[in-house]
CSV table of C-alpha atoms in Angstrom, one decimal:
chain,number,residue,atom,x,y,z
X,1,MET,CA,17.2,-15.2,20.1
X,2,MET,CA,18.2,-11.6,20.8
X,3,THR,CA,19.8,-9.9,17.8
X,4,LEU,CA,23.2,-8.7,18.7
X,5,ALA,CA,22.5,-4.6,19.1
X,6,GLU,CA,19.4,-5.6,21.3
X,7,SER,CA,22.0,-8.3,24.0
X,8,VAL,CA,25.3,-5.3,23.3
X,9,LYS,CA,22.5,-2.8,25.7
X,10,LYS,CA,22.3,-5.7,28.3
X,11,VAL,CA,26.0,-6.4,28.6
X,12,PRO,CA,28.1,-4.4,25.5
X,13,LEU,CA,30.2,-7.7,25.7
X,14,ILE,CA,30.8,-10.1,22.7
X,15,ALA,CA,33.0,-13.5,23.6
X,16,VAL,CA,34.6,-14.5,20.8
X,17,LEU,CA,35.2,-18.4,20.5
X,18,ARG,CA,37.8,-18.8,18.2
X,19,GLY,CA,39.1,-22.3,18.6
X,20,ILE,CA,35.9,-23.7,20.5
X,21,ASN,CA,34.9,-27.6,19.5
X,22,PRO,CA,32.3,-29.0,19.9
X,23,THR,CA,32.7,-31.3,23.3
X,24,GLU,CA,33.2,-28.5,25.3
X,25,ALA,CA,30.7,-25.9,23.5
X,26,LYS,CA,27.5,-26.4,25.5
X,27,GLN,CA,29.6,-26.2,28.5
X,28,VAL,CA,31.5,-22.5,27.6
X,29,GLY,CA,28.2,-21.3,26.6
X,30,ARG,CA,26.7,-22.4,29.8
X,31,THR,CA,29.8,-20.3,32.1
X,32,LEU,CA,29.6,-16.9,29.8
X,33,VAL,CA,26.0,-16.3,30.3
X,34,GLU,CA,26.0,-17.7,33.9
X,35,ALA,CA,28.9,-15.0,34.6
X,36,GLY,CA,26.7,-12.3,32.3
X,37,PHE,CA,27.3,-12.8,29.2
X,38,THR,CA,24.6,-12.0,26.8
X,39,CYS,CA,26.5,-12.5,23.8
X,40,MET,CA,29.1,-15.1,21.7
X,41,GLU,CA,30.7,-15.4,18.0
X,42,VAL,CA,32.1,-17.9,17.1
X,43,PRO,CA,34.8,-17.5,14.0
X,44,VAL,CA,33.5,-19.7,11.2
X,45,ARG,CA,37.2,-19.7,9.3
X,46,SER,CA,40.8,-20.1,10.3
X,47,LYS,CA,44.1,-20.2,9.4
X,48,LYS,CA,44.1,-24.2,10.0
X,49,ASP,CA,43.7,-23.9,5.5
X,50,GLY,CA,44.1,-20.7,5.3
X,51,PHE,CA,40.9,-19.5,6.0
X,52,LYS,CA,39.5,-20.8,2.6
X,53,SER,CA,36.6,-22.7,4.2
X,54,LEU,CA,34.0,-22.8,6.5
X,55,ASP,CA,35.2,-24.9,10.1
X,56,ALA,CA,33.6,-27.8,10.1
X,57,ASP,CA,33.6,-27.7,14.4
X,58,ALA,CA,32.7,-23.8,14.9
X,59,LEU,CA,29.7,-24.8,12.7
X,60,ALA,CA,28.8,-27.7,14.7
X,61,SER,CA,29.5,-25.4,17.7
X,62,LEU,CA,27.9,-22.6,16.5
X,63,GLY,CA,24.6,-24.6,16.3
X,64,ILE,CA,25.1,-26.3,19.9
X,65,LEU,CA,25.8,-22.9,21.8
X,66,MET,CA,22.2,-21.8,20.1
X,67,LYS,CA,20.8,-24.8,21.3
X,68,GLU,CA,21.6,-24.3,24.5
X,69,CYS,CA,22.0,-20.7,25.1
X,70,SER,CA,19.6,-18.8,22.8
X,71,ALA,CA,17.7,-18.0,25.1
X,72,ASP,CA,19.8,-16.0,27.0
X,73,ALA,CA,22.0,-15.1,25.0
X,74,ASN,CA,23.1,-13.8,21.1
X,75,VAL,CA,25.3,-16.6,19.3
X,76,GLY,CA,26.6,-14.8,15.7
X,77,ALA,CA,29.5,-15.9,13.5
X,78,GLY,CA,32.6,-13.9,13.2
X,79,THR,CA,35.6,-14.4,10.2
X,80,VAL,CA,32.3,-14.4,7.8
X,81,LEU,CA,35.3,-14.0,4.4
X,82,GLU,CA,33.1,-14.6,1.8
X,83,THR,CA,29.5,-13.8,0.3
X,84,GLY,CA,28.6,-17.4,0.0
X,85,ASP,CA,28.8,-17.9,3.8
X,86,ILE,CA,25.9,-15.5,4.0
X,87,ALA,CA,23.4,-18.2,2.9
X,88,ALA,CA,25.0,-21.3,4.7
X,89,LEU,CA,25.4,-19.3,8.6
X,90,GLN,CA,21.0,-19.2,7.9
X,91,LYS,CA,20.4,-22.2,7.1
X,92,ILE,CA,22.0,-22.9,10.2
X,93,GLY,CA,20.2,-20.2,11.8
X,94,ILE,CA,22.8,-17.3,12.7
X,95,ARG,CA,21.5,-13.7,11.5
X,96,ASP,CA,24.3,-12.0,12.9
X,97,CYS,CA,28.1,-11.5,11.6
X,98,LEU,CA,31.1,-9.7,11.8
X,99,ALA,CA,34.4,-10.2,10.0
X,100,PRO,CA,37.6,-9.0,10.3
X,101,ASN,CA,37.5,-6.8,7.2
X,102,PHE,CA,35.6,-5.0,4.7
X,103,ASN,CA,34.5,-6.4,1.9
X,104,ALA,CA,31.7,-4.3,0.0
X,105,ALA,CA,30.4,-7.7,-1.9
X,106,VAL,CA,30.2,-9.2,1.9
X,107,VAL,CA,28.2,-6.4,3.0
X,108,THR,CA,26.0,-5.4,0.2
X,109,GLU,CA,25.1,-9.8,0.5
X,110,ALA,CA,24.1,-10.0,4.1
X,111,LYS,CA,21.7,-6.7,3.4
X,112,ARG,CA,20.3,-8.7,1.2
X,113,LEU,CA,19.8,-11.5,2.6
X,114,GLY,CA,18.7,-9.8,6.0
X,115,THR,CA,21.6,-10.6,7.3
X,116,ASP,CA,23.3,-7.8,10.2
X,117,PHE,CA,26.5,-7.5,8.5
X,118,ILE,CA,29.5,-6.1,10.9
X,119,PRO,CA,32.9,-5.5,9.5
X,120,GLY,CA,36.4,-4.9,10.7
X,121,ILE,CA,37.7,-1.0,9.8
X,122,GLU,CA,40.5,1.5,10.6
X,123,THR,CA,39.9,5.0,8.6
X,124,VAL,CA,36.9,6.6,8.2
X,125,SER,CA,36.3,5.6,5.2
X,126,GLU,CA,36.7,2.4,5.6
X,127,ALA,CA,33.9,3.6,7.9
X,128,LYS,CA,31.7,5.4,5.8
X,129,ALA,CA,32.4,2.9,2.8
X,130,ALA,CA,30.9,0.3,5.1
X,131,LEU,CA,28.2,1.9,6.2
X,132,ALA,CA,27.5,3.2,2.7
X,133,ALA,CA,27.7,-0.9,1.8
X,134,GLY,CA,24.8,-1.3,4.5
X,135,ALA,CA,26.7,-2.8,6.9
X,136,SER,CA,25.0,-3.1,10.5
X,137,ALA,CA,27.8,-1.4,12.9
X,138,LEU,CA,31.2,-1.4,12.1
X,139,LYS,CA,34.6,-3.7,14.4
X,140,LEU,CA,37.8,-1.6,14.9
X,141,PHE,CA,40.4,-3.9,14.3
X,142,PRO,CA,42.8,-4.1,15.7
X,143,CYS,CA,43.0,-1.7,18.7
X,144,VAL,CA,45.9,-3.4,21.5
X,145,MET,CA,48.6,-5.1,19.9
X,146,ARG,CA,50.2,-7.2,23.2
X,147,GLU,CA,54.0,-8.3,23.4
X,148,ALA,CA,54.9,-11.8,24.3
X,149,ASP,CA,56.2,-10.0,28.1
X,150,GLY,CA,53.1,-8.3,28.4
X,151,SER,CA,53.7,-4.7,27.0
X,152,ILE,CA,51.2,-3.7,25.1
X,153,THR,CA,50.8,-1.1,22.2
X,154,TYR,CA,47.7,0.7,21.4
X,155,ARG,CA,47.3,0.8,17.5
X,156,HIS,CA,43.7,2.4,17.7
X,157,ALA,CA,43.4,3.8,21.5
X,158,PRO,CA,40.5,4.5,23.0
X,159,ALA,CA,40.5,8.5,22.2
X,160,TYR,CA,40.2,7.4,18.8
X,161,VAL,CA,36.8,5.5,19.6
X,162,LYS,CA,36.1,9.4,20.1
X,163,THR,CA,37.1,10.6,17.3
X,164,LEU,CA,35.6,7.7,14.5
X,165,VAL,CA,31.8,8.0,16.8
X,166,SER,CA,31.9,11.9,15.8
X,167,PHE,CA,32.3,11.0,12.3
X,168,CYS,CA,30.3,7.5,12.0
X,169,PRO,CA,27.1,7.5,13.7
X,170,ALA,CA,26.7,4.2,13.5
X,171,PRO,CA,27.6,1.5,17.0
X,172,ILE,CA,31.5,0.6,17.3
X,173,TYR,CA,32.6,-2.3,18.4
X,174,PRO,CA,37.0,-2.5,18.9
X,175,SER,CA,38.6,-5.6,19.2
X,176,GLY,CA,41.3,-7.2,19.3
X,177,GLY,CA,43.8,-7.4,22.8
X,178,ILE,CA,41.2,-5.5,25.3
X,179,ASP,CA,41.3,-6.9,28.7
X,180,TRP,CA,39.1,-6.1,31.4
X,181,THR,CA,41.4,-3.2,32.7
X,182,ILE,CA,40.6,-1.4,29.8
X,183,ALA,CA,38.0,-2.7,28.1
X,184,PRO,CA,36.2,0.8,30.7
X,185,LEU,CA,38.1,3.5,28.6
X,186,TYR,CA,37.3,2.2,25.1
X,187,ARG,CA,33.3,1.7,26.4
X,188,ALA,CA,33.9,5.7,28.2
X,189,ALA,CA,34.9,6.5,24.4
X,190,GLY,CA,32.0,5.6,22.9
X,191,ALA,CA,32.2,1.8,22.2
X,192,ALA,CA,28.9,0.5,21.6
X,193,GLY,CA,30.6,-3.0,22.9
X,194,ILE,CA,33.2,-4.6,23.3
X,195,ASN,CA,34.9,-7.5,21.3
X,196,ILE,CA,36.6,-10.4,23.9
X,197,GLY,CA,39.1,-12.4,22.2
X,198,GLY,CA,42.1,-14.1,24.0
X,199,GLU,CA,41.8,-12.5,27.2
X,200,LEU,CA,39.0,-14.2,27.9
X,201,TYR,CA,38.6,-17.1,25.7
X,202,SER,CA,41.1,-19.6,24.0
X,203,PRO,CA,40.9,-23.2,24.1
X,204,GLY,CA,41.9,-25.6,27.4
X,205,ARG,CA,41.6,-22.7,29.0
X,206,SER,CA,39.8,-24.1,32.5
X,207,LEU,CA,35.9,-23.2,33.4
X,208,GLU,CA,37.1,-21.9,36.2
X,209,ASP,CA,39.6,-19.4,34.5
X,210,LEU,CA,36.9,-18.7,31.9
X,211,ALA,CA,34.2,-17.8,34.7
X,212,ASP,CA,36.5,-15.9,36.4
X,213,ARG,CA,37.6,-14.2,33.3
X,214,ALA,CA,34.2,-13.4,32.4
X,215,ARG,CA,33.4,-12.0,35.4
X,216,LYS,CA,35.8,-9.5,35.6
X,217,PHE,CA,34.7,-8.8,32.2
X,218,VAL,CA,31.3,-8.2,33.3
X,219,ALA,CA,32.4,-6.2,36.2
X,220,ALA,CA,34.5,-3.8,34.9
X,221,VAL,CA,31.9,-2.5,31.8
X,222,LYS,CA,29.1,-2.0,34.5
X,223,GLY,CA,31.1,-0.8,37.6
C-alpha cells in the first residue's frame, strides 16, 4: 500500500469516511477508487461515546477497506487521540494516522513506532511545535464553517495557508467544510492536499451521489 504522502501526489484529496460501517465499506471504497480517489481516512473515535474508545465499526471498516482498496489507495486512521491508539492501529496494518488536534505525546509515540502522524493545528506556533515533536505533516482544522442556510465563513481562508506554508516547510492539509468549489483555492495557496468530509461522504448517502461528488472533487483539483 502506498503511503499517504505518495497517494496525495497522485490525487491531492483525502476522503474522510466518518461514520462508515462494515456493511457499506467495500462499496464506498470501490466507488471512491473508481472516481479517482487515492487516499481514504476512517475516523476511529466518535462522539457516540464522547471519543473515549476506539470504535469497533470503524476498525472493521478499516480492515475491509485495506483488503479491497489498498492496491489502489492509501487507507489511514483519523481522530487518533491517545498514545495507545498507535500500536493498536499498527496491529491491523495502519501506518498513517491523523488527528483534529495536536498532542505532543501522541505525535512522539507515533514517531517512536514508525507511524506517520498528521496532527491538527491552527497557529504557526502549534505548527512548529508539532513538527518539532515529529509530525510528518500538518492538518489545518477547521477551515470553513457552514451555516444551516448554506452560507460559509472562513476560519482559515486559502490566504492563511499561503502564510502557514511560508513559515512551516511541511505538507499542509486543510480540513473542514471544504467543497469542490473551494478546494482549488486551497491547492493554489500551497496545500499539499485537502481533507474532504461531509461534503463528500456521509452515512446513508447513495453510491450514485457519492460517485458524483467524488468525480466533482477530482475534476476540481486536476483541472
